[in-house]
CSV table of C-alpha atoms in Angstrom, one decimal:
chain,number,residue,atom,x,y,z
K,1,UNK,CA,176.0,18.4,58.3
K,2,UNK,CA,176.7,18.4,62.0
K,3,UNK,CA,174.2,17.4,64.6
K,4,UNK,CA,175.1,20.3,66.9
K,5,UNK,CA,172.7,22.7,65.3
K,6,UNK,CA,170.8,23.9,68.3
K,7,UNK,CA,173.5,26.0,70.0
K,8,UNK,CA,174.1,28.5,67.1
K,9,UNK,CA,170.4,28.8,66.6
K,10,UNK,CA,169.9,29.7,70.2
K,11,UNK,CA,172.6,32.3,70.0
K,12,UNK,CA,171.2,33.4,66.7
K,13,UNK,CA,167.9,34.1,68.3
K,14,UNK,CA,169.7,36.1,71.0
K,15,UNK,CA,171.7,38.3,68.6
K,16,UNK,CA,168.8,38.9,66.2
K,17,UNK,CA,167.0,40.3,69.2
K,18,UNK,CA,163.6,40.0,67.7
K,19,UNK,CA,163.0,36.7,69.4
K,20,UNK,CA,163.3,35.4,72.9
K,21,UNK,CA,166.6,34.4,74.4
K,22,UNK,CA,165.6,30.8,74.2
K,23,UNK,CA,164.9,28.9,71.0
K,24,UNK,CA,161.2,29.4,71.2
K,25,UNK,CA,159.0,28.8,68.3
K,26,UNK,CA,157.7,31.7,66.4
K,27,UNK,CA,154.8,31.5,63.9
K,28,UNK,CA,152.5,33.4,61.7
K,29,UNK,CA,149.1,31.7,61.7
K,30,UNK,CA,146.4,32.4,59.1
K,31,UNK,CA,142.7,31.9,60.1
K,32,UNK,CA,142.0,30.4,56.6
K,33,UNK,CA,144.3,29.4,53.8
K,34,UNK,CA,142.0,28.6,50.9
K,35,UNK,CA,139.3,31.1,50.1
K,36,UNK,CA,136.6,31.6,47.5
K,37,UNK,CA,134.7,34.7,46.5
K,38,UNK,CA,135.9,38.2,45.8
K,39,UNK,CA,137.7,40.8,47.7
K,40,UNK,CA,138.3,38.8,50.8
K,41,UNK,CA,140.3,39.4,54.0
K,42,UNK,CA,142.2,37.0,56.1
K,43,UNK,CA,143.1,37.5,59.8
K,44,UNK,CA,146.5,36.4,61.1
K,45,UNK,CA,147.9,35.8,64.5
K,46,UNK,CA,151.7,35.9,65.1
K,47,UNK,CA,153.5,35.1,68.3
K,48,UNK,CA,156.5,33.4,69.9
K,49,UNK,CA,155.4,30.4,71.8
K,50,UNK,CA,156.4,26.8,72.1
K,51,UNK,CA,152.7,25.7,72.4
K,52,UNK,CA,151.5,25.2,68.8
K,53,UNK,CA,149.5,27.5,68.3
K,54,UNK,CA,148.7,28.9,71.7
K,55,UNK,CA,150.0,32.4,72.3
K,56,UNK,CA,151.1,32.3,75.9
K,57,UNK,CA,154.7,33.3,75.9
K,58,UNK,CA,155.8,36.4,74.0
K,59,UNK,CA,154.2,38.6,71.4
K,60,UNK,CA,157.6,39.0,69.6
K,61,UNK,CA,158.1,41.7,66.9
K,62,UNK,CA,156.1,41.3,63.7
K,63,UNK,CA,156.0,44.9,62.5
K,64,UNK,CA,158.3,43.9,59.6
K,65,UNK,CA,155.9,41.3,58.1
K,66,UNK,CA,155.9,41.5,54.3
K,67,UNK,CA,153.3,40.4,51.8
K,68,UNK,CA,154.0,39.1,48.3
K,69,UNK,CA,150.9,39.2,46.1
K,70,UNK,CA,149.9,36.6,43.5
K,71,UNK,CA,151.3,38.8,40.7
K,72,UNK,CA,154.6,39.4,42.6
K,73,UNK,CA,153.7,42.9,43.7
K,74,UNK,CA,154.3,43.9,47.3
K,75,UNK,CA,151.2,44.0,49.5
K,76,UNK,CA,150.9,45.1,53.1
K,77,UNK,CA,149.5,44.0,56.4
K,78,UNK,CA,146.7,46.0,57.9
K,79,UNK,CA,145.3,46.6,61.4
K,80,UNK,CA,148.4,45.4,63.2
K,81,UNK,CA,147.7,45.1,66.9
K,82,UNK,CA,150.2,43.9,69.5
K,83,UNK,CA,148.8,42.4,72.6
K,84,UNK,CA,150.6,40.9,75.6
K,85,UNK,CA,151.2,37.5,74.0
K,86,UNK,CA,150.4,37.9,70.3
K,87,UNK,CA,150.0,40.1,67.4
K,88,UNK,CA,147.0,40.2,65.1
K,89,UNK,CA,146.8,41.7,61.6
K,90,UNK,CA,144.8,41.4,58.4
K,91,UNK,CA,145.7,41.0,54.8
K,92,UNK,CA,143.3,42.0,52.0
K,93,UNK,CA,143.0,39.6,49.1
K,94,UNK,CA,142.0,41.6,46.0
K,95,UNK,CA,143.7,39.5,43.4
K,96,UNK,CA,143.2,35.8,42.7
K,97,UNK,CA,146.1,33.4,43.4
K,98,UNK,CA,148.6,32.8,46.2
K,99,UNK,CA,149.8,35.3,48.7
K,100,UNK,CA,153.0,34.8,50.8
K,101,UNK,CA,153.1,36.5,54.2
K,102,UNK,CA,156.6,36.5,55.6
K,103,UNK,CA,159.6,37.9,57.3
K,104,UNK,CA,163.1,37.2,56.1
K,105,UNK,CA,166.5,38.3,57.2
K,106,UNK,CA,170.0,37.4,55.9
K,107,UNK,CA,173.3,38.6,57.3
K,108,UNK,CA,176.4,37.9,59.2
K,109,UNK,CA,176.9,37.7,62.9
K,110,UNK,CA,180.0,37.4,64.9
K,111,UNK,CA,181.1,36.5,68.4
K,112,UNK,CA,184.5,37.1,69.9
K,113,UNK,CA,186.3,38.0,73.1
K,114,UNK,CA,187.7,41.4,73.9
K,115,UNK,CA,189.6,42.2,77.1
K,116,UNK,CA,188.2,39.0,78.5
K,117,UNK,CA,184.6,40.0,77.7
K,118,UNK,CA,182.2,38.3,75.3
K,119,UNK,CA,181.2,40.6,72.4
K,120,UNK,CA,178.8,40.0,69.6
K,121,UNK,CA,177.4,41.7,66.5
K,122,UNK,CA,174.7,42.5,65.8
K,123,UNK,CA,173.9,43.3,69.4
K,124,UNK,CA,170.5,42.7,71.0
K,125,UNK,CA,167.8,44.5,69.0
K,126,UNK,CA,170.3,45.5,66.4
K,127,UNK,CA,169.9,44.8,62.7
K,128,UNK,CA,172.7,43.5,60.5
K,129,UNK,CA,174.1,45.9,58.0
K,130,UNK,CA,177.3,45.4,56.0
K,131,UNK,CA,178.5,48.8,57.2
K,132,UNK,CA,177.7,47.9,60.8
K,133,UNK,CA,179.6,44.7,60.5
K,134,UNK,CA,182.7,46.3,59.0
K,135,UNK,CA,182.7,49.0,61.7
K,136,UNK,CA,182.1,46.7,64.7
K,137,UNK,CA,183.7,43.3,64.0
K,138,UNK,CA,187.5,43.1,64.3
K,139,UNK,CA,189.4,41.2,61.7
K,140,UNK,CA,191.3,39.4,64.4
K,141,UNK,CA,190.1,38.7,67.9
K,142,UNK,CA,190.2,35.9,70.5
K,143,UNK,CA,187.7,33.1,69.7
K,144,UNK,CA,186.4,35.1,66.7
K,145,UNK,CA,183.5,33.2,65.1
K,146,UNK,CA,181.7,34.6,62.1
K,147,UNK,CA,178.5,33.1,60.8
K,148,UNK,CA,176.5,33.7,57.7
K,149,UNK,CA,172.9,33.3,58.9
K,150,UNK,CA,169.5,33.5,57.4
K,151,UNK,CA,166.1,33.2,58.9
K,152,UNK,CA,162.7,33.1,57.1
K,153,UNK,CA,159.2,32.7,58.5
K,154,UNK,CA,156.2,32.4,56.2
K,155,UNK,CA,152.7,31.3,55.5
K,156,UNK,CA,150.5,31.2,52.5
K,157,UNK,CA,146.9,32.0,51.6
K,158,UNK,CA,145.2,31.6,48.3
K,159,UNK,CA,142.1,33.2,46.9
K,160,UNK,CA,140.7,31.1,44.0
K,161,UNK,CA,143.3,28.9,42.2
K,162,UNK,CA,146.8,28.7,43.6
K,163,UNK,CA,149.8,30.0,41.6
K,164,UNK,CA,153.5,30.2,42.1
K,165,UNK,CA,154.5,33.8,41.4
K,166,UNK,CA,154.8,34.9,45.0
K,167,UNK,CA,156.7,31.7,45.8
K,168,UNK,CA,159.7,32.3,43.5
K,169,UNK,CA,162.9,31.9,45.5
K,170,UNK,CA,165.1,34.9,46.0
K,171,UNK,CA,168.3,32.9,46.1
K,172,UNK,CA,169.1,34.1,49.6
K,173,UNK,CA,168.9,32.0,52.7
K,174,UNK,CA,166.9,28.9,53.3
K,175,UNK,CA,163.8,28.8,51.1
K,176,UNK,CA,160.9,26.6,50.3
K,177,UNK,CA,160.2,25.8,46.6
K,178,UNK,CA,156.8,24.1,46.1
K,179,UNK,CA,156.7,20.7,44.4
K,180,UNK,CA,153.3,20.3,46.1
K,181,UNK,CA,151.7,23.7,46.4
K,182,UNK,CA,151.6,24.8,50.1
K,183,UNK,CA,147.9,25.7,49.7
K,184,UNK,CA,147.0,22.4,48.2
K,185,UNK,CA,147.7,20.0,51.0
K,186,UNK,CA,145.3,17.1,51.9
K,187,UNK,CA,145.6,14.7,54.8
K,188,UNK,CA,145.5,11.6,52.7
K,189,UNK,CA,148.2,12.7,50.2
K,190,UNK,CA,151.9,13.0,50.5
K,191,UNK,CA,153.5,16.4,50.0
K,192,UNK,CA,156.9,17.2,48.6
K,193,UNK,CA,158.8,20.4,49.2
K,194,UNK,CA,162.2,21.4,47.9
K,195,UNK,CA,164.5,23.5,50.0
K,196,UNK,CA,167.2,25.8,48.7
K,197,UNK,CA,170.1,27.4,50.5
K,198,UNK,CA,171.2,30.5,48.8
K,199,UNK,CA,169.6,29.1,45.6
K,200,UNK,CA,171.2,25.7,45.7
K,201,UNK,CA,169.6,22.4,46.9
K,202,UNK,CA,169.8,22.3,50.7
K,203,UNK,CA,170.8,18.7,51.0
K,204,UNK,CA,170.7,17.5,54.6
K,205,UNK,CA,168.3,20.2,55.8
K,206,UNK,CA,166.3,18.8,58.8
K,207,UNK,CA,162.6,19.3,58.8
K,208,UNK,CA,160.2,19.0,61.7
K,209,UNK,CA,156.4,19.3,61.3
K,210,UNK,CA,154.0,19.4,64.2
K,211,UNK,CA,150.3,19.4,63.8
K,212,UNK,CA,148.3,21.9,65.9
K,213,UNK,CA,146.5,20.9,69.0
K,214,UNK,CA,149.6,19.6,71.0
K,215,UNK,CA,147.7,20.9,74.1
K,216,UNK,CA,145.1,18.2,73.6
K,217,UNK,CA,147.5,15.3,73.3
K,218,UNK,CA,150.3,13.9,75.3
K,219,UNK,CA,152.9,13.7,72.5
K,220,UNK,CA,154.2,16.3,70.0
K,221,UNK,CA,153.8,13.6,67.3
K,222,UNK,CA,156.3,15.4,65.1
K,223,UNK,CA,157.1,14.3,61.6
K,224,UNK,CA,160.8,14.6,60.7
K,225,UNK,CA,162.5,14.4,57.4
K,226,UNK,CA,166.0,15.1,55.9
K,227,UNK,CA,166.3,16.8,52.5
K,228,UNK,CA,167.8,14.6,49.8
K,229,UNK,CA,170.4,15.6,47.1
K,230,UNK,CA,167.8,17.6,45.3
K,231,UNK,CA,166.9,19.4,48.6
K,232,UNK,CA,163.5,17.6,48.6
K,233,UNK,CA,161.5,16.1,51.5
K,234,UNK,CA,158.3,14.2,51.2
K,235,UNK,CA,155.9,14.2,54.1
K,236,UNK,CA,153.0,12.0,55.1
K,237,UNK,CA,150.7,14.1,57.3
K,238,UNK,CA,149.3,13.2,60.7
K,239,UNK,CA,145.8,14.1,59.7
K,240,UNK,CA,144.2,17.5,58.8
K,241,UNK,CA,145.1,20.7,60.6
K,242,UNK,CA,147.5,23.5,60.6
K,243,UNK,CA,151.1,22.5,60.9
K,244,UNK,CA,154.1,24.2,62.4
K,245,UNK,CA,157.1,23.5,60.1
K,246,UNK,CA,160.7,24.1,61.1
K,247,UNK,CA,163.7,23.5,58.9
K,248,UNK,CA,167.3,23.9,59.9
K,249,UNK,CA,170.4,23.8,57.7
K,250,UNK,CA,174.0,24.2,58.5
K,251,UNK,CA,177.3,23.9,56.5
K,252,UNK,CA,180.7,25.5,56.1
K,253,UNK,CA,180.2,27.0,52.7
K,254,UNK,CA,179.9,30.5,54.0
K,255,UNK,CA,180.6,33.8,52.4
K,256,UNK,CA,183.9,35.3,53.7
K,257,UNK,CA,184.7,36.3,56.3
K,258,UNK,CA,182.1,33.9,57.7
K,259,UNK,CA,183.1,30.2,58.2
K,260,UNK,CA,179.7,28.8,59.0
K,261,UNK,CA,176.5,29.1,57.1
K,262,UNK,CA,173.2,28.5,58.9
K,263,UNK,CA,169.6,28.7,57.6
K,264,UNK,CA,166.4,28.6,59.5
K,265,UNK,CA,163.0,28.3,57.8
K,266,UNK,CA,159.7,28.3,59.6
K,267,UNK,CA,156.2,28.0,58.0
K,268,UNK,CA,152.7,27.4,59.0
K,269,UNK,CA,150.8,25.2,56.5
K,270,UNK,CA,147.3,24.0,56.5
K,271,UNK,CA,146.3,20.5,55.6
K,272,UNK,CA,142.7,19.9,54.8
K,273,UNK,CA,140.6,16.7,55.2
K,274,UNK,CA,140.2,14.7,51.9
J,1,UNK,CA,120.4,20.0,32.2
J,2,UNK,CA,117.0,18.9,33.2
J,3,UNK,CA,115.9,19.3,36.7
J,4,UNK,CA,112.6,17.9,37.9
J,5,UNK,CA,111.1,18.2,41.3
J,6,UNK,CA,107.5,18.3,42.5
J,7,UNK,CA,107.9,21.5,44.2
J,8,UNK,CA,110.1,23.1,41.6
J,9,UNK,CA,109.7,26.5,40.0
J,10,UNK,CA,108.5,26.9,36.4
J,11,UNK,CA,111.8,28.2,35.1
J,12,UNK,CA,113.6,24.9,35.5
J,13,UNK,CA,110.7,23.1,33.9
J,14,UNK,CA,111.0,25.2,30.7
J,15,UNK,CA,114.6,24.1,30.4
J,16,UNK,CA,113.4,20.5,30.9
J,17,UNK,CA,111.0,20.7,28.0
J,18,UNK,CA,113.7,21.8,25.6
J,19,UNK,CA,115.8,18.7,26.3
J,20,UNK,CA,113.1,16.1,26.8
J,21,UNK,CA,113.7,12.5,26.0
J,22,UNK,CA,117.4,12.9,25.1
J,23,UNK,CA,119.0,12.1,28.5
J,24,UNK,CA,121.9,9.7,28.4
J,25,UNK,CA,122.7,10.1,32.0
J,26,UNK,CA,120.5,11.1,34.9
J,27,UNK,CA,121.4,11.9,38.4
J,28,UNK,CA,119.1,11.9,41.4
J,29,UNK,CA,120.3,13.8,44.5
J,30,UNK,CA,118.5,13.5,47.7
J,31,UNK,CA,118.8,16.1,50.4
J,32,UNK,CA,117.7,14.7,53.7
J,33,UNK,CA,115.4,16.2,56.2
J,34,UNK,CA,117.4,17.1,59.3
J,35,UNK,CA,116.3,17.7,62.8
J,36,UNK,CA,118.5,20.5,63.7
J,37,UNK,CA,117.9,23.8,65.5
J,38,UNK,CA,119.5,26.0,62.8
J,39,UNK,CA,119.0,24.7,59.3
J,40,UNK,CA,120.5,26.2,56.1
J,41,UNK,CA,120.1,24.6,52.8
J,42,UNK,CA,123.3,22.9,51.8
J,43,UNK,CA,125.7,23.9,49.0
J,44,UNK,CA,125.8,21.0,46.6
J,45,UNK,CA,128.1,20.2,43.7
J,46,UNK,CA,127.8,17.4,41.1
J,47,UNK,CA,130.6,16.6,38.8
J,48,UNK,CA,132.3,13.7,36.9
J,49,UNK,CA,136.0,12.8,37.1
J,50,UNK,CA,137.9,10.4,34.9
J,51,UNK,CA,140.2,7.6,36.3
J,52,UNK,CA,143.1,10.1,36.7
J,53,UNK,CA,140.9,12.4,38.9
J,54,UNK,CA,140.6,14.9,36.1
J,55,UNK,CA,137.2,16.7,36.0
J,56,UNK,CA,135.5,16.0,32.7
J,57,UNK,CA,132.1,17.6,33.5
J,58,UNK,CA,131.0,20.1,36.1
J,59,UNK,CA,127.3,19.3,36.1
J,60,UNK,CA,125.7,21.3,38.9
J,61,UNK,CA,126.5,23.7,41.6
J,62,UNK,CA,123.8,24.9,44.0
J,63,UNK,CA,124.8,27.8,46.2
J,64,UNK,CA,123.5,31.1,47.7
J,65,UNK,CA,123.4,33.0,44.4
J,66,UNK,CA,121.2,35.8,45.6
J,67,UNK,CA,123.4,37.4,48.3
J,68,UNK,CA,124.6,40.9,47.8
J,69,UNK,CA,128.2,41.4,46.4
J,70,UNK,CA,128.4,37.7,45.5
J,71,UNK,CA,128.8,37.1,49.2
J,72,UNK,CA,127.5,33.6,48.7
J,73,UNK,CA,130.6,32.6,46.9
J,74,UNK,CA,132.5,32.9,50.2
J,75,UNK,CA,131.5,29.4,51.1
J,76,UNK,CA,132.0,27.6,47.8
J,77,UNK,CA,135.3,26.4,49.1
J,78,UNK,CA,133.6,24.4,51.8
J,79,UNK,CA,132.7,21.9,49.1
J,80,UNK,CA,136.4,21.1,49.4
J,81,UNK,CA,136.9,18.5,46.8
J,82,UNK,CA,134.8,20.2,44.2
J,83,UNK,CA,136.6,23.5,45.0
J,84,UNK,CA,140.0,21.9,44.6
J,85,UNK,CA,139.2,19.8,41.5
J,86,UNK,CA,137.4,22.5,39.5
J,87,UNK,CA,135.6,25.2,41.4
J,88,UNK,CA,138.6,27.4,42.1
J,89,UNK,CA,139.4,27.8,38.4
J,90,UNK,CA,135.8,28.8,37.5
J,91,UNK,CA,134.2,32.2,37.2
J,92,UNK,CA,130.8,32.1,38.9
J,93,UNK,CA,127.9,31.9,38.2
J,94,UNK,CA,127.8,29.5,35.2
J,95,UNK,CA,124.9,29.3,32.9
J,96,UNK,CA,123.1,26.0,33.0
J,97,UNK,CA,125.3,24.8,35.9
J,98,UNK,CA,124.9,27.1,38.9
J,99,UNK,CA,121.6,27.5,40.7
J,100,UNK,CA,120.0,28.3,44.0
J,101,UNK,CA,120.2,25.9,46.9
J,102,UNK,CA,117.4,23.4,47.6
J,103,UNK,CA,115.8,22.2,50.9
J,104,UNK,CA,115.0,18.6,51.7
J,105,UNK,CA,113.8,16.6,48.8
J,106,UNK,CA,114.9,14.5,45.8
J,107,UNK,CA,116.1,16.3,42.7
J,108,UNK,CA,116.6,14.8,39.2
J,109,UNK,CA,119.1,16.1,36.8
J,110,UNK,CA,119.3,14.9,33.3
J,111,UNK,CA,122.2,15.2,30.9
J,112,UNK,CA,122.9,14.4,27.2
J,113,UNK,CA,126.3,13.4,26.0
J,114,UNK,CA,128.1,16.2,24.3
J,115,UNK,CA,125.5,18.7,25.3
J,116,UNK,CA,126.7,21.3,27.9
J,117,UNK,CA,127.4,20.9,30.7
J,118,UNK,CA,127.9,17.2,29.9
J,119,UNK,CA,131.0,16.5,27.8
J,120,UNK,CA,131.3,13.7,25.3
J,121,UNK,CA,132.7,10.9,27.4
J,122,UNK,CA,135.3,8.7,25.9
J,123,UNK,CA,134.9,5.0,26.7
J,124,UNK,CA,136.4,4.4,30.1
J,125,UNK,CA,136.0,4.4,33.9
J,126,UNK,CA,134.6,7.5,35.7
J,127,UNK,CA,133.1,8.5,38.9
J,128,UNK,CA,130.3,10.8,39.6
J,129,UNK,CA,130.9,12.9,42.7
J,130,UNK,CA,128.3,14.7,44.7
J,131,UNK,CA,129.5,16.9,47.5
J,132,UNK,CA,127.3,18.8,50.0
J,133,UNK,CA,128.3,21.3,52.6
J,134,UNK,CA,126.0,23.0,55.0
J,135,UNK,CA,126.4,26.2,57.0
J,136,UNK,CA,126.7,25.3,60.8
J,137,UNK,CA,126.4,21.7,59.6
J,138,UNK,CA,128.6,19.0,58.1
J,139,UNK,CA,130.0,18.0,54.7
J,140,UNK,CA,129.6,14.8,52.8
J,141,UNK,CA,131.1,13.5,49.6
J,142,UNK,CA,129.7,10.6,47.7
J,143,UNK,CA,131.4,8.8,44.8
J,144,UNK,CA,129.5,6.7,42.3
J,145,UNK,CA,131.9,4.8,40.0
J,146,UNK,CA,130.7,3.9,36.5
J,147,UNK,CA,131.9,2.8,33.1
J,148,UNK,CA,130.9,4.5,29.9
J,149,UNK,CA,129.3,3.3,27.7
J,150,UNK,CA,126.9,0.7,28.9
J,151,UNK,CA,125.1,-2.0,26.9
J,152,UNK,CA,121.8,-1.6,28.7
J,153,UNK,CA,120.1,0.7,31.2
J,154,UNK,CA,121.8,0.7,34.5
J,155,UNK,CA,121.2,2.5,37.8
J,156,UNK,CA,123.8,2.7,40.5
J,157,UNK,CA,122.9,4.0,43.9
J,158,UNK,CA,125.0,5.3,46.8
J,159,UNK,CA,123.5,6.1,50.1
J,160,UNK,CA,124.7,9.1,52.0
J,161,UNK,CA,124.7,9.1,55.8
J,162,UNK,CA,124.6,12.8,56.9
J,163,UNK,CA,124.3,15.6,54.5
J,164,UNK,CA,123.2,13.5,51.5
J,165,UNK,CA,120.5,10.9,51.1
J,166,UNK,CA,120.4,8.6,48.1
J,167,UNK,CA,122.4,9.6,45.0
J,168,UNK,CA,121.3,7.6,42.0
J,169,UNK,CA,123.0,7.5,38.7
J,170,UNK,CA,121.1,6.1,35.7
J,171,UNK,CA,122.9,5.5,32.4
J,172,UNK,CA,121.1,4.8,29.2
J,173,UNK,CA,123.1,3.3,26.3
């Protein structure tokens, strides 16, 4: 894996259109992650902002947030409201177990030169479709660069005891597979997560974890880790709190006609005091 | 379970009569008097774990059982360790285990080996855990390590510092 991972990600954010032109952090933040009782609701905030978790940059687009329920059924977000800098929405928890609240996209993107002008697909605000790709991207062009890219952003909440049904990987893009359950994290214990790229261990994936409250300290105090052969990373937390997790992966095992494969994974996880 | 307190209701006493003189293990939990503007009686859980952190007995859970629509269950997870170790897998309420919250005072619970909610402990090392969480207040978890069985009567005391007072475990051989 190469170190020059930032540039394609910045461009990726540009072409995907749903984010800012810069590589700003985006997140979906639950108010609570472990709940007891019956028929509960959880409120979420979602925004694009480098300050963890202070919504002060861009609301972003979160109308496509999906919910996977503890039995694998599709749920939905309710009461979505978009403010200047953030979105808020609710999810109702009627079933016991773990809910995954997420957005995911997989596709190809391309950049090339045409008549001396820079072109790209998908364009700003445009969604990738195989048809659109076939129609818009030339087979040959100057500086043609085709990338297979995936991006997933998620968080988890659990009513009652956690389970894994909603966490089954799809085999597409960069995904987290729990070794330690993401709603069973405690400050004094290590946590292990496995990452898959298109269903295979994402060896070399680079993880960064930052605890909330950066505004009240002078350093980001990020935790970094690189996935081993099995795609696993083991983290020692910097105390209790909600963490912003970002994982980046890149290799050249792309689906044709792409020559590069990139995966981005973002999660918000809550670590409780012991 | 036998629960004895000076100020206690008659219902608990009738349970006590049925199991008199058979206690192998008694636990005394003290809830301290607190000088705070807004006081809510704490949620308290009492349980036993073996040396691999597995819960072997869920002994007592005091929470707001009388709220409408089981609304009181909403804060059970604030007893974080109890919730994690056992609470989240249980259907509440539980006969002989769950009960209403108590205000400041000292409460004695008595248990008999093999008699619900006390399981028949195999010889080994255990810890009694008592966790208290109070609305608009704090949370405290006390651990009382012990070995079962004992040759003679033994009392082990742990002193809480915020949400719990003294927790005493008495074991009779």
